[in-house]
Amino acid sequence: MTHIKVTVKHVGKKHKREFRLGPHATIADLLKELGHNRETIVVRRNGKIVVEEECLADGDLIEILPIVTGG
Amino acid sequence: MLKCTFCGRRAAYNRRYAGVLLCDRCLIKSVEKRFRRAIAEHKLLLPGERVAVAVSGGKDSVAAMHLLVEYCRLKNCELVTITIDEGIKGYRDQSIGVARDNAKSLGIEHFVVSFKRIFGATLDQMARRARARKTELNPCTYCGVMRRSLLNQAARELEADKLVTAHNLDDEVQAIMLNYVRADFSRLHRLGPAYSPREGFVPRIKPLREIPEKEVALYALLRGLEVHLAVCPYVGGIHTEIRDFLNLLEANHPNSKFMILRMFDRLKPQLARIVPEFEMRRCKSCGEPTSAIICKSCELLKGLGLRRLRKTLISPKSS
Protein backbone atom coordinates (compact mmCIF):
# COMPACT_ATOMS: atom_id res chain seq x y z
CA MET A 1 0.00 0.00 0.00
CA THR A 2 1.45 3.35 -0.98
CA HIS A 3 -0.89 5.63 0.92
CA ILE A 4 -3.35 5.44 3.79
CA LYS A 5 -6.64 7.27 4.16
CA VAL A 6 -7.84 8.56 7.53
CA THR A 7 -10.92 10.50 8.60
CA VAL A 8 -10.44 13.55 10.82
CA LYS A 9 -13.17 14.99 13.02
CA HIS A 10 -12.84 18.04 15.23
CA VAL A 11 -14.92 17.40 18.36
CA GLY A 12 -17.73 19.94 18.61
CA LYS A 13 -17.89 20.41 14.84
CA LYS A 14 -20.17 18.48 12.54
CA HIS A 15 -18.13 17.89 9.41
CA LYS A 16 -15.43 15.27 8.88
CA ARG A 17 -12.53 15.42 6.45
CA GLU A 18 -10.55 12.69 4.77
CA PHE A 19 -6.78 12.82 4.44
CA ARG A 20 -4.32 10.77 2.42
CA LEU A 21 -0.95 10.26 4.05
CA GLY A 22 2.23 8.29 3.48
CA PRO A 23 2.32 4.65 4.71
CA HIS A 24 4.38 5.37 7.85
CA ALA A 25 2.70 8.62 8.89
CA THR A 26 2.12 9.23 12.59
CA ILE A 27 -0.58 11.24 14.32
CA ALA A 28 2.07 13.92 14.96
CA ASP A 29 2.62 14.16 11.16
CA LEU A 30 -1.11 14.60 10.64
CA LEU A 31 -1.30 17.30 13.34
CA LYS A 32 1.56 19.15 11.69
CA GLU A 33 -0.25 19.06 8.37
CA LEU A 34 -3.40 20.38 10.06
CA GLY A 35 -1.45 23.11 11.87
CA HIS A 36 -2.28 21.93 15.39
CA ASN A 37 0.05 22.32 18.36
CA ARG A 38 0.08 19.08 20.40
CA GLU A 39 0.07 21.12 23.60
CA THR A 40 -3.43 22.40 22.90
CA ILE A 41 -5.29 19.25 21.88
CA VAL A 42 -6.03 15.67 22.85
CA VAL A 43 -6.28 13.04 20.10
CA ARG A 44 -8.60 10.06 20.08
CA ARG A 45 -7.79 7.31 17.60
CA ASN A 46 -10.79 5.08 16.93
CA GLY A 47 -12.26 6.20 20.26
CA LYS A 48 -9.10 5.75 22.39
CA ILE A 49 -6.88 8.55 23.69
CA VAL A 50 -3.42 7.81 22.32
CA VAL A 51 0.04 9.34 22.05
CA GLU A 52 0.82 11.41 18.98
CA GLU A 53 3.76 9.15 18.03
CA GLU A 54 1.46 6.22 17.10
CA CYS A 55 1.51 5.28 13.42
CA LEU A 56 -1.74 5.73 11.55
CA ALA A 57 -3.49 2.88 9.78
CA ASP A 58 -5.80 2.91 6.76
CA GLY A 59 -9.39 3.69 7.80
CA ASP A 60 -8.54 5.29 11.17
CA LEU A 61 -10.97 7.80 12.66
CA ILE A 62 -8.99 10.59 14.32
CA GLU A 63 -10.89 12.90 16.66
CA ILE A 64 -9.25 16.14 17.72
CA LEU A 65 -10.38 17.66 20.97
CA PRO A 66 -9.24 21.22 21.76
CA ILE A 67 -8.41 21.56 25.45
CA VAL A 68 -7.30 25.18 25.71
CA THR A 69 -10.40 27.12 26.60
CA GLY A 70 -9.16 30.23 28.40
CA GLY A 71 -6.36 32.78 28.11
CA MET B 1 1.15 0.55 19.73
CA LEU B 2 3.36 2.47 22.17
CA LYS B 3 3.50 1.23 25.73
CA CYS B 4 3.48 2.89 29.15
CA THR B 5 7.03 3.21 30.54
CA PHE B 6 5.84 2.03 33.96
CA CYS B 7 3.29 -0.76 33.41
CA GLY B 8 3.39 -1.73 29.73
CA ARG B 9 -0.26 -0.89 28.96
CA ARG B 10 -1.11 1.19 25.88
CA ALA B 11 0.26 4.72 26.28
CA ALA B 12 -2.19 7.63 26.31
CA TYR B 13 0.27 10.46 26.90
CA ASN B 14 3.85 11.29 25.99
CA ARG B 15 5.30 13.31 28.89
CA ARG B 16 8.08 14.66 26.72
CA TYR B 17 9.59 16.93 29.37
CA ALA B 18 10.29 13.84 31.48
CA GLY B 19 10.99 11.37 28.67
CA VAL B 20 8.26 8.90 29.70
CA LEU B 21 5.07 7.47 28.22
CA LEU B 22 2.03 7.06 30.48
CA CYS B 23 -1.08 4.91 30.16
CA ASP B 24 -4.48 6.15 31.38
CA ARG B 25 -4.08 4.63 34.87
CA CYS B 26 -0.51 5.85 35.41
CA LEU B 27 -1.42 9.37 34.20
CA ILE B 28 -4.34 9.54 36.66
CA LYS B 29 -2.14 8.25 39.50
CA SER B 30 0.62 10.72 38.62
CA VAL B 31 -1.72 13.74 38.59
CA GLU B 32 -3.18 12.71 41.95
CA LYS B 33 0.30 12.30 43.39
CA ARG B 34 1.44 15.75 42.17
CA PHE B 35 -1.71 17.31 43.59
CA ARG B 36 -1.08 15.76 47.03
CA ARG B 37 2.63 16.63 46.85
CA ALA B 38 1.89 20.31 46.10
CA ILE B 39 -0.42 20.50 49.13
CA ALA B 40 2.12 18.81 51.40
CA GLU B 41 5.19 20.68 50.10
CA HIS B 42 3.68 24.15 50.42
CA LYS B 43 1.40 23.32 53.38
CA LEU B 44 -1.56 24.52 51.35
CA LEU B 45 -4.21 22.82 53.49
CA LEU B 46 -4.30 21.76 57.11
CA PRO B 47 -6.47 18.98 58.57
CA GLY B 48 -9.93 20.12 59.60
CA GLU B 49 -9.95 23.30 57.50
CA ARG B 50 -13.01 24.59 55.66
CA VAL B 51 -12.15 24.82 51.98
CA ALA B 52 -13.95 26.78 49.25
CA VAL B 53 -13.17 25.82 45.67
CA ALA B 54 -13.91 28.09 42.73
CA VAL B 55 -15.60 26.00 40.05
CA SER B 56 -16.53 27.29 36.60
CA GLY B 57 -17.43 23.90 35.14
CA GLY B 58 -14.31 23.84 32.95
CA LYS B 59 -11.86 20.92 33.00
CA ASP B 60 -9.43 22.48 35.50
CA SER B 61 -11.93 23.41 38.19
CA VAL B 62 -13.92 20.19 37.83
CA ALA B 63 -10.71 18.17 38.12
CA ALA B 64 -9.70 20.24 41.18
CA MET B 65 -13.07 19.60 42.80
CA HIS B 66 -12.80 15.82 42.30
CA LEU B 67 -9.20 15.76 43.54
CA LEU B 68 -10.15 17.81 46.59
CA VAL B 69 -13.09 15.61 47.53
CA GLU B 70 -10.81 12.64 48.04
CA TYR B 71 -8.16 14.69 49.83
CA CYS B 72 -10.68 16.42 52.12
CA ARG B 73 -12.23 13.09 53.07
CA LEU B 74 -8.83 11.82 54.22
CA LYS B 75 -7.87 15.05 56.04
CA ASN B 76 -11.27 15.73 57.56
CA CYS B 77 -11.63 19.03 55.69
CA GLU B 78 -14.99 20.48 54.76
CA LEU B 79 -15.54 21.45 51.11
CA VAL B 80 -17.89 24.00 49.51
CA THR B 81 -17.95 25.18 45.90
CA ILE B 82 -18.47 28.67 44.51
CA THR B 83 -19.34 29.53 40.92
CA ILE B 84 -19.24 33.09 39.65
CA ASP B 85 -21.81 33.69 36.94
CA GLU B 86 -20.36 36.61 34.99
CA GLY B 87 -23.22 36.50 32.53
CA ILE B 88 -21.62 35.40 29.26
CA LYS B 89 -24.39 34.21 26.98
CA GLY B 90 -23.84 30.84 25.33
CA TYR B 91 -20.79 30.14 27.48
CA ARG B 92 -21.16 30.58 31.23
CA ASP B 93 -24.84 29.64 31.21
CA GLN B 94 -23.79 26.20 29.91
CA SER B 95 -20.86 25.67 32.27
CA ILE B 96 -22.83 26.51 35.43
CA GLY B 97 -24.98 23.43 34.89
CA VAL B 98 -21.82 21.30 34.62
CA ALA B 99 -20.47 22.79 37.89
CA ARG B 100 -23.80 22.19 39.61
CA ASP B 101 -24.08 18.59 38.37
CA ASN B 102 -20.56 17.76 39.55
CA ALA B 103 -21.15 19.32 42.98
CA LYS B 104 -24.43 17.45 43.30
CA SER B 105 -22.94 14.10 42.31
CA LEU B 106 -20.18 14.59 44.91
CA GLY B 107 -22.58 15.80 47.60
CA ILE B 108 -20.89 19.22 47.97
CA GLU B 109 -22.73 22.43 48.74
CA HIS B 110 -22.65 24.75 45.71
CA PHE B 111 -23.13 28.53 45.71
CA VAL B 112 -23.64 30.72 42.65
CA VAL B 113 -22.86 34.44 42.76
CA SER B 114 -23.90 36.45 39.70
CA PHE B 115 -22.61 39.75 38.33
CA LYS B 116 -26.17 40.67 37.38
CA ARG B 117 -27.44 40.32 40.94
CA ILE B 118 -24.51 42.09 42.60
CA PHE B 119 -23.52 44.70 40.01
CA GLY B 120 -26.82 45.06 38.15
CA ALA B 121 -25.26 44.06 34.82
CA THR B 122 -23.89 40.94 33.16
CA LEU B 123 -20.39 40.91 31.68
CA ASP B 124 -22.00 41.02 28.22
CA GLN B 125 -23.80 44.22 29.20
CA MET B 126 -20.61 45.65 30.74
CA ALA B 127 -18.71 44.89 27.50
CA ARG B 128 -21.37 46.74 25.49
CA ARG B 129 -21.23 49.71 27.87
CA ALA B 130 -17.42 49.76 27.72
CA ARG B 131 -17.53 49.81 23.90
CA ALA B 132 -20.13 52.59 23.87
CA ARG B 133 -18.05 54.65 26.31
CA LYS B 134 -14.81 53.92 24.42
CA THR B 135 -13.03 52.95 27.66
CA GLU B 136 -10.36 50.90 25.82
CA LEU B 137 -10.65 48.23 28.53
CA ASN B 138 -11.42 44.73 27.33
CA PRO B 139 -14.00 42.43 28.99
CA CYS B 140 -11.21 40.28 30.54
CA THR B 141 -10.22 43.26 32.71
CA TYR B 142 -13.73 43.60 34.17
CA CYS B 143 -14.15 39.84 34.47
CA GLY B 144 -10.78 39.21 36.14
CA VAL B 145 -10.99 42.00 38.71
CA MET B 146 -14.65 41.50 39.64
CA ARG B 147 -14.55 37.70 39.66
CA ARG B 148 -11.52 37.68 41.98
CA SER B 149 -13.16 40.14 44.33
CA LEU B 150 -16.45 38.21 44.45
CA LEU B 151 -14.68 34.90 44.98
CA ASN B 152 -12.77 36.31 47.93
CA GLN B 153 -15.87 37.82 49.48
CA ALA B 154 -17.98 34.70 48.93
CA ALA B 155 -15.27 32.50 50.49
CA ARG B 156 -15.05 34.88 53.46
CA GLU B 157 -18.82 34.91 53.94
CA LEU B 158 -18.79 31.11 53.82
CA GLU B 159 -16.12 31.20 56.56
CA ALA B 160 -13.62 29.31 54.44
CA ASP B 161 -10.05 29.00 55.71
CA LYS B 162 -8.73 28.64 52.14
CA LEU B 163 -9.92 29.46 48.64
CA VAL B 164 -8.76 26.98 45.99
CA THR B 165 -8.40 28.13 42.40
CA ALA B 166 -7.65 25.62 39.64
CA HIS B 167 -4.77 27.48 37.98
CA ASN B 168 -2.57 24.93 36.20
CA LEU B 169 1.09 25.18 35.11
CA ASP B 170 0.14 26.89 31.84
CA ASP B 171 -2.00 29.52 33.60
CA GLU B 172 0.76 30.31 36.06
CA VAL B 173 3.52 30.54 33.44
CA GLN B 174 1.29 32.74 31.25
CA ALA B 175 0.72 35.06 34.23
CA ILE B 176 4.47 35.19 34.92
CA MET B 177 5.23 36.11 31.30
CA LEU B 178 2.39 38.64 31.11
CA ASN B 179 3.68 40.42 34.20
CA TYR B 180 7.24 40.40 32.81
CA VAL B 181 5.98 41.94 29.60
CA ARG B 182 4.06 44.59 31.54
CA ALA B 183 6.85 45.02 34.13
CA ASP B 184 4.18 44.65 36.80
CA PHE B 185 6.23 43.78 39.89
CA SER B 186 3.28 44.05 42.21
CA ARG B 187 1.20 41.41 40.38
CA LEU B 188 4.27 39.29 39.74
CA HIS B 189 5.01 39.23 43.45
CA ARG B 190 1.51 37.93 44.21
CA LEU B 191 1.99 34.81 42.05
CA GLY B 192 2.91 31.51 43.67
CA PRO B 193 1.36 28.36 45.14
CA ALA B 194 -0.27 30.37 47.92
CA TYR B 195 -1.16 34.01 48.37
CA SER B 196 -1.93 34.96 51.93
CA PRO B 197 -2.32 38.66 52.23
CA ARG B 198 -3.98 40.41 55.11
CA GLU B 199 -7.21 40.90 56.90
CA GLY B 200 -10.26 40.60 54.69
CA PHE B 201 -8.59 38.20 52.27
CA VAL B 202 -9.09 34.44 52.34
CA PRO B 203 -5.71 32.82 51.51
CA ARG B 204 -5.79 31.63 47.89
CA ILE B 205 -4.09 28.36 47.01
CA LYS B 206 -3.27 26.68 43.69
CA PRO B 207 -2.71 22.93 44.10
CA LEU B 208 -2.67 22.33 40.28
CA ARG B 209 0.08 24.88 39.72
CA GLU B 210 2.68 22.28 38.75
CA ILE B 211 0.44 20.20 36.51
CA PRO B 212 0.44 21.10 32.78
CA GLU B 213 -2.90 22.03 31.25
CA LYS B 214 -2.85 19.02 28.94
CA GLU B 215 -2.37 16.62 31.87
CA VAL B 216 -5.28 18.20 33.77
CA ALA B 217 -7.44 17.83 30.64
CA LEU B 218 -6.35 14.21 30.20
CA TYR B 219 -7.06 13.51 33.88
CA ALA B 220 -10.62 14.83 33.49
CA LEU B 221 -11.21 13.01 30.19
CA LEU B 222 -9.66 9.69 31.26
CA ARG B 223 -11.66 9.71 34.48
CA GLY B 224 -14.81 10.41 32.43
CA LEU B 225 -15.65 13.59 34.36
CA GLU B 226 -18.38 15.85 33.03
CA VAL B 227 -16.61 19.04 31.92
CA HIS B 228 -17.44 22.09 29.81
CA LEU B 229 -14.86 22.48 27.04
CA ALA B 230 -16.12 25.53 25.13
CA VAL B 231 -13.89 28.56 24.52
CA CYS B 232 -14.75 31.87 26.18
CA PRO B 233 -16.01 34.28 23.47
CA TYR B 234 -13.93 37.12 24.94
CA VAL B 235 -10.59 35.28 24.63
CA GLY B 236 -8.03 37.29 22.71
CA GLY B 237 -5.40 39.99 22.92
CA ILE B 238 -2.04 39.74 24.61
CA HIS B 239 -3.12 36.82 26.87
CA THR B 240 -3.72 34.66 23.81
CA GLU B 241 -0.49 35.76 22.14
CA ILE B 242 1.52 34.80 25.24
CA ARG B 243 -0.32 31.48 25.55
CA ASP B 244 0.36 30.61 21.90
CA PHE B 245 4.01 31.64 22.20
CA LEU B 246 4.50 29.43 25.28
CA ASN B 247 2.80 26.46 23.64
CA LEU B 248 5.02 26.81 20.59
CA LEU B 249 8.08 27.04 22.83
CA GLU B 250 7.02 23.92 24.78
CA ALA B 251 6.26 21.95 21.59
CA ASN B 252 9.74 22.74 20.20
CA HIS B 253 11.61 22.68 23.52
CA PRO B 254 9.87 20.40 26.06
CA ASN B 255 10.20 21.46 29.72
CA SER B 256 10.27 25.20 28.91
CA LYS B 257 7.15 25.91 30.98
CA PHE B 258 8.58 24.18 34.05
CA MET B 259 11.88 26.02 33.62
CA ILE B 260 10.09 29.40 33.52
CA LEU B 261 8.20 28.44 36.68
CA ARG B 262 11.34 27.24 38.51
CA MET B 263 13.23 30.39 37.54
CA PHE B 264 10.40 32.56 38.82
CA ASP B 265 10.11 30.63 42.09
CA ARG B 266 13.81 31.16 42.72
CA LEU B 267 13.62 34.86 41.90
CA LYS B 268 10.44 35.51 43.87
CA PRO B 269 12.02 36.06 47.31
CA GLN B 270 14.09 38.90 45.77
CA LEU B 271 10.92 40.61 44.51
CA ALA B 272 9.79 41.33 48.06
CA ARG B 273 12.63 43.86 48.32
CA ILE B 274 11.47 45.94 45.36
CA VAL B 275 7.70 45.71 45.76
CA PRO B 276 6.58 48.44 48.15
CA GLU B 277 4.47 47.56 51.18
CA PHE B 278 0.99 49.04 51.03
CA GLU B 279 -1.51 49.99 53.64
CA MET B 280 -4.67 47.89 53.68
CA ARG B 281 -7.90 49.86 53.82
CA ARG B 282 -11.61 49.30 53.29
CA CYS B 283 -13.20 50.45 50.04
CA LYS B 284 -15.32 53.52 50.76
CA SER B 285 -17.95 52.28 48.37
CA CYS B 286 -18.34 48.53 49.10
CA GLY B 287 -16.22 47.91 52.20
CA GLU B 288 -14.01 45.28 50.58
CA PRO B 289 -10.26 45.30 51.30
CA THR B 290 -8.16 47.51 49.03
CA SER B 291 -4.96 49.52 48.97
CA ALA B 292 -6.75 52.55 47.48
CA ILE B 293 -9.69 54.68 48.58
CA ILE B 294 -12.10 52.74 46.41
CA CYS B 295 -11.41 49.21 45.21
CA LYS B 296 -10.68 48.32 41.59
CA SER B 297 -14.12 46.68 41.15
CA CYS B 298 -15.97 49.81 42.24
CA GLU B 299 -13.66 51.98 40.15
CA LEU B 300 -14.42 49.89 37.04
CA LEU B 301 -18.15 49.93 37.79
CA LYS B 302 -18.08 53.70 38.16
CA GLY B 303 -16.38 54.02 34.77
CA LEU B 304 -19.31 52.13 33.26
CA GLY B 305 -21.94 54.22 35.03
CA LEU B 306 -22.83 51.31 37.31
CA ARG B 307 -22.74 50.75 41.05
CA ARG B 308 -22.81 47.78 43.32
CA LEU B 309 -26.37 46.82 44.29
CA ARG B 310 -25.71 44.36 47.13
CA LYS B 311 -23.07 44.23 49.81
CA THR B 312 -23.74 40.65 50.90
CA LEU B 313 -23.29 37.84 48.37
CA ILE B 314 -24.38 34.63 49.98
CA SER B 315 -28.08 34.33 50.63
CA PRO B 316 -30.13 31.15 51.14
CA LYS B 317 -31.07 31.44 47.44
CA SER B 318 -27.44 31.25 46.30
CA SER B 319 -27.00 27.53 46.94
PDB file of N, CA and C in Angstrom, chain B residues 39-73:
ATOM      1  N   ILE B  39       0.230  20.107  47.864  1.00  0.00           N
ATOM      2  CA  ILE B  39      -0.418  20.503  49.127  1.00  0.00           C
ATOM      3  C   ILE B  39       0.532  20.285  50.296  1.00  0.00           C
ATOM      4  N   ALA B  40       1.215  19.128  50.285  1.00  0.00           N
ATOM      5  CA  ALA B  40       2.123  18.813  51.396  1.00  0.00           C
ATOM      6  C   ALA B  40       3.349  19.731  51.389  1.00  0.00           C
ATOM      7  N   GLU B  41       3.951  19.912  50.205  1.00  0.00           N
ATOM      8  CA  GLU B  41       5.191  20.684  50.101  1.00  0.00           C
ATOM      9  C   GLU B  41       5.020  22.144  50.512  1.00  0.00           C
ATOM     10  N   HIS B  42       3.897  22.730  50.123  1.00  0.00           N
ATOM     11  CA  HIS B  42       3.682  24.155  50.423  1.00  0.00           C
ATOM     12  C   HIS B  42       2.714  24.357  51.584  1.00  0.00           C
ATOM     13  N   LYS B  43       2.354  23.264  52.249  1.00  0.00           N
ATOM     14  CA  LYS B  43       1.405  23.317  53.383  1.00  0.00           C
ATOM     15  C   LYS B  43       0.146  24.127  53.002  1.00  0.00           C
ATOM     16  N   LEU B  44      -0.438  23.748  51.872  1.00  0.00           N
ATOM     17  CA  LEU B  44      -1.564  24.523  51.347  1.00  0.00           C
ATOM     18  C   LEU B  44      -2.832  24.322  52.174  1.00  0.00           C
ATOM     19  N   LEU B  45      -3.020  23.105  52.686  1.00  0.00           N
ATOM     20  CA  LEU B  45      -4.209  22.820  53.489  1.00  0.00           C
ATOM     21  C   LEU B  45      -3.799  22.134  54.780  1.00  0.00           C
ATOM     22  N   LEU B  46      -4.567  22.416  55.828  1.00  0.00           N
ATOM     23  CA  LEU B  46      -4.304  21.761  57.109  1.00  0.00           C
ATOM     24  C   LEU B  46      -5.525  20.915  57.467  1.00  0.00           C
ATOM     25  N   PRO B  47      -5.327  19.824  58.210  1.00  0.00           N
ATOM     26  CA  PRO B  47      -6.469  18.978  58.569  1.00  0.00           C
ATOM     27  C   PRO B  47      -7.557  19.786  59.281  1.00  0.00           C
ATOM     28  N   GLY B  48      -8.793  19.491  58.922  1.00  0.00           N
ATOM     29  CA  GLY B  48      -9.929  20.117  59.598  1.00  0.00           C
ATOM     30  C   GLY B  48     -10.329  21.475  59.050  1.00  0.00           C
ATOM     31  N   GLU B  49      -9.617  21.970  58.019  1.00  0.00           N
ATOM     32  CA  GLU B  49      -9.949  23.302  57.498  1.00  0.00           C
ATOM     33  C   GLU B  49     -11.229  23.260  56.653  1.00  0.00           C
ATOM     34  N   ARG B  50     -11.853  24.434  56.549  1.00  0.00           N
ATOM     35  CA  ARG B  50     -13.006  24.589  55.662  1.00  0.00           C
ATOM     36  C   ARG B  50     -12.483  25.183  54.347  1.00  0.00           C
ATOM     37  N   VAL B  51     -12.768  24.489  53.258  1.00  0.00           N
ATOM     38  CA  VAL B  51     -12.150  24.821  51.976  1.00  0.00           C
ATOM     39  C   VAL B  51     -13.227  25.209  50.958  1.00  0.00           C
ATOM     40  N   ALA B  52     -13.051  26.376  50.344  1.00  0.00           N
ATOM     41  CA  ALA B  52     -13.952  26.778  49.254  1.00  0.00           C
ATOM     42  C   ALA B  52     -13.190  26.601  47.951  1.00  0.00           C
ATOM     43  N   VAL B  53     -13.824  25.982  46.977  1.00  0.00           N
ATOM     44  CA  VAL B  53     -13.166  25.816  45.673  1.00  0.00           C
ATOM     45  C   VAL B  53     -13.978  26.547  44.605  1.00  0.00           C
ATOM     46  N   ALA B  54     -13.265  27.344  43.816  1.00  0.00           N
ATOM     47  CA  ALA B  54     -13.908  28.091  42.733  1.00  0.00           C
ATOM     48  C   ALA B  54     -14.087  27.157  41.549  1.00  0.00           C
ATOM     49  N   VAL B  55     -15.332  26.957  41.124  1.00  0.00           N
ATOM     50  CA  VAL B  55     -15.605  26.003  40.045  1.00  0.00           C
ATOM     51  C   VAL B  55     -16.406  26.676  38.934  1.00  0.00           C
ATOM     52  N   SER B  56     -15.823  26.692  37.738  1.00  0.00           N
ATOM     53  CA  SER B  56     -16.530  27.291  36.602  1.00  0.00           C
ATOM     54  C   SER B  56     -17.306  26.228  35.826  1.00  0.00           C
ATOM     55  N   GLY B  57     -16.853  24.982  35.952  1.00  0.00           N
ATOM     56  CA  GLY B  57     -17.430  23.903  35.145  1.00  0.00           C
ATOM     57  C   GLY B  57     -16.446  23.450  34.068  1.00  0.00           C
ATOM     58  N   GLY B  58     -15.362  24.207  33.904  1.00  0.00           N
ATOM     59  CA  GLY B  58     -14.307  23.836  32.953  1.00  0.00           C
ATOM     60  C   GLY B  58     -13.488  22.664  33.489  1.00  0.00           C
ATOM     61  N   LYS B  59     -12.599  22.142  32.633  1.00  0.00           N
ATOM     62  CA  LYS B  59     -11.856  20.924  32.996  1.00  0.00           C
ATOM     63  C   LYS B  59     -10.996  21.086  34.248  1.00  0.00           C
ATOM     64  N   ASP B  60     -10.357  22.275  34.384  1.00  0.00           N
ATOM     65  CA  ASP B  60      -9.435  22.476  35.503  1.00  0.00           C
ATOM     66  C   ASP B  60     -10.174  22.494  36.841  1.00  0.00           C
ATOM     67  N   SER B  61     -11.230  23.287  36.907  1.00  0.00           N
ATOM     68  CA  SER B  61     -11.928  23.411  38.195  1.00  0.00           C
ATOM     69  C   SER B  61     -12.697  22.141  38.553  1.00  0.00           C
ATOM     70  N   VAL B  62     -13.226  21.460  37.541  1.00  0.00           N
ATOM     71  CA  VAL B  62     -13.925  20.194  37.832  1.00  0.00           C
ATOM     72  C   VAL B  62     -12.912  19.147  38.324  1.00  0.00           C
ATOM     73  N   ALA B  63     -11.755  19.107  37.672  1.00  0.00           N
ATOM     74  CA  ALA B  63     -10.707  18.171  38.117  1.00  0.00           C
ATOM     75  C   ALA B  63     -10.284  18.516  39.549  1.00  0.00           C
ATOM     76  N   ALA B  64     -10.115  19.811  39.833  1.00  0.00           N
ATOM     77  CA  ALA B  64      -9.704  20.238  41.185  1.00  0.00           C
ATOM     78  C   ALA B  64     -10.735  19.803  42.220  1.00  0.00           C
ATOM     79  N   MET B  65     -12.004  19.969  41.869  1.00  0.00           N
ATOM     80  CA  MET B  65     -13.072  19.598  42.804  1.00  0.00           C
ATOM     81  C   MET B  65     -13.019  18.098  43.111  1.00  0.00           C
ATOM     82  N   HIS B  66     -12.854  17.283  42.086  1.00  0.00           N
ATOM     83  CA  HIS B  66     -12.804  15.824  42.295  1.00  0.00           C
ATOM     84  C   HIS B  66     -11.556  15.422  43.085  1.00  0.00           C
ATOM     85  N   LEU B  67     -10.434  16.071  42.799  1.00  0.00           N
ATOM     86  CA  LEU B  67      -9.198  15.760  43.537  1.00  0.00           C
ATOM     87  C   LEU B  67      -9.347  16.167  45.003  1.00  0.00           C
ATOM     88  N   LEU B  68      -9.993  17.312  45.217  1.00  0.00           N
ATOM     89  CA  LEU B  68     -10.152  17.812  46.590  1.00  0.00           C
ATOM     90  C   LEU B  68     -11.096  16.952  47.422  1.00  0.00           C
ATOM     91  N   VAL B  69     -12.126  16.433  46.781  1.00  0.00           N
ATOM     92  CA  VAL B  69     -13.089  15.614  47.530  1.00  0.00           C
ATOM     93  C   VAL B  69     -12.370  14.463  48.229  1.00  0.00           C
ATOM     94  N   GLU B  70     -11.520  13.784  47.457  1.00  0.00           N
ATOM     95  CA  GLU B  70     -10.813  12.640  48.040  1.00  0.00           C
ATOM     96  C   GLU B  70      -9.836  13.094  49.116  1.00  0.00           C
ATOM     97  N   TYR B  71      -9.137  14.189  48.849  1.00  0.00           N
ATOM     98  CA  TYR B  71      -8.159  14.690  49.826  1.00  0.00           C
ATOM     99  C   TYR B  71      -8.864  15.143  51.114  1.00  0.00           C
ATOM    100  N   CYS B  72      -9.960  15.878  50.953  1.00  0.00           N
ATOM    101  CA  CYS B  72     -10.678  16.416  52.121  1.00  0.00           C
ATOM    102  C   CYS B  72     -11.276  15.300  52.973  1.00  0.00           C
ATOM    103  N   ARG B  73     -11.680  14.233  52.319  1.00  0.00           N
ATOM    104  CA  ARG B  73     -12.230  13.091  53.067  1.00  0.00           C
ATOM    105  C   ARG B  73     -11.146  12.514  53.981  1.00  0.00           C
TER     106      ARG B  73
END
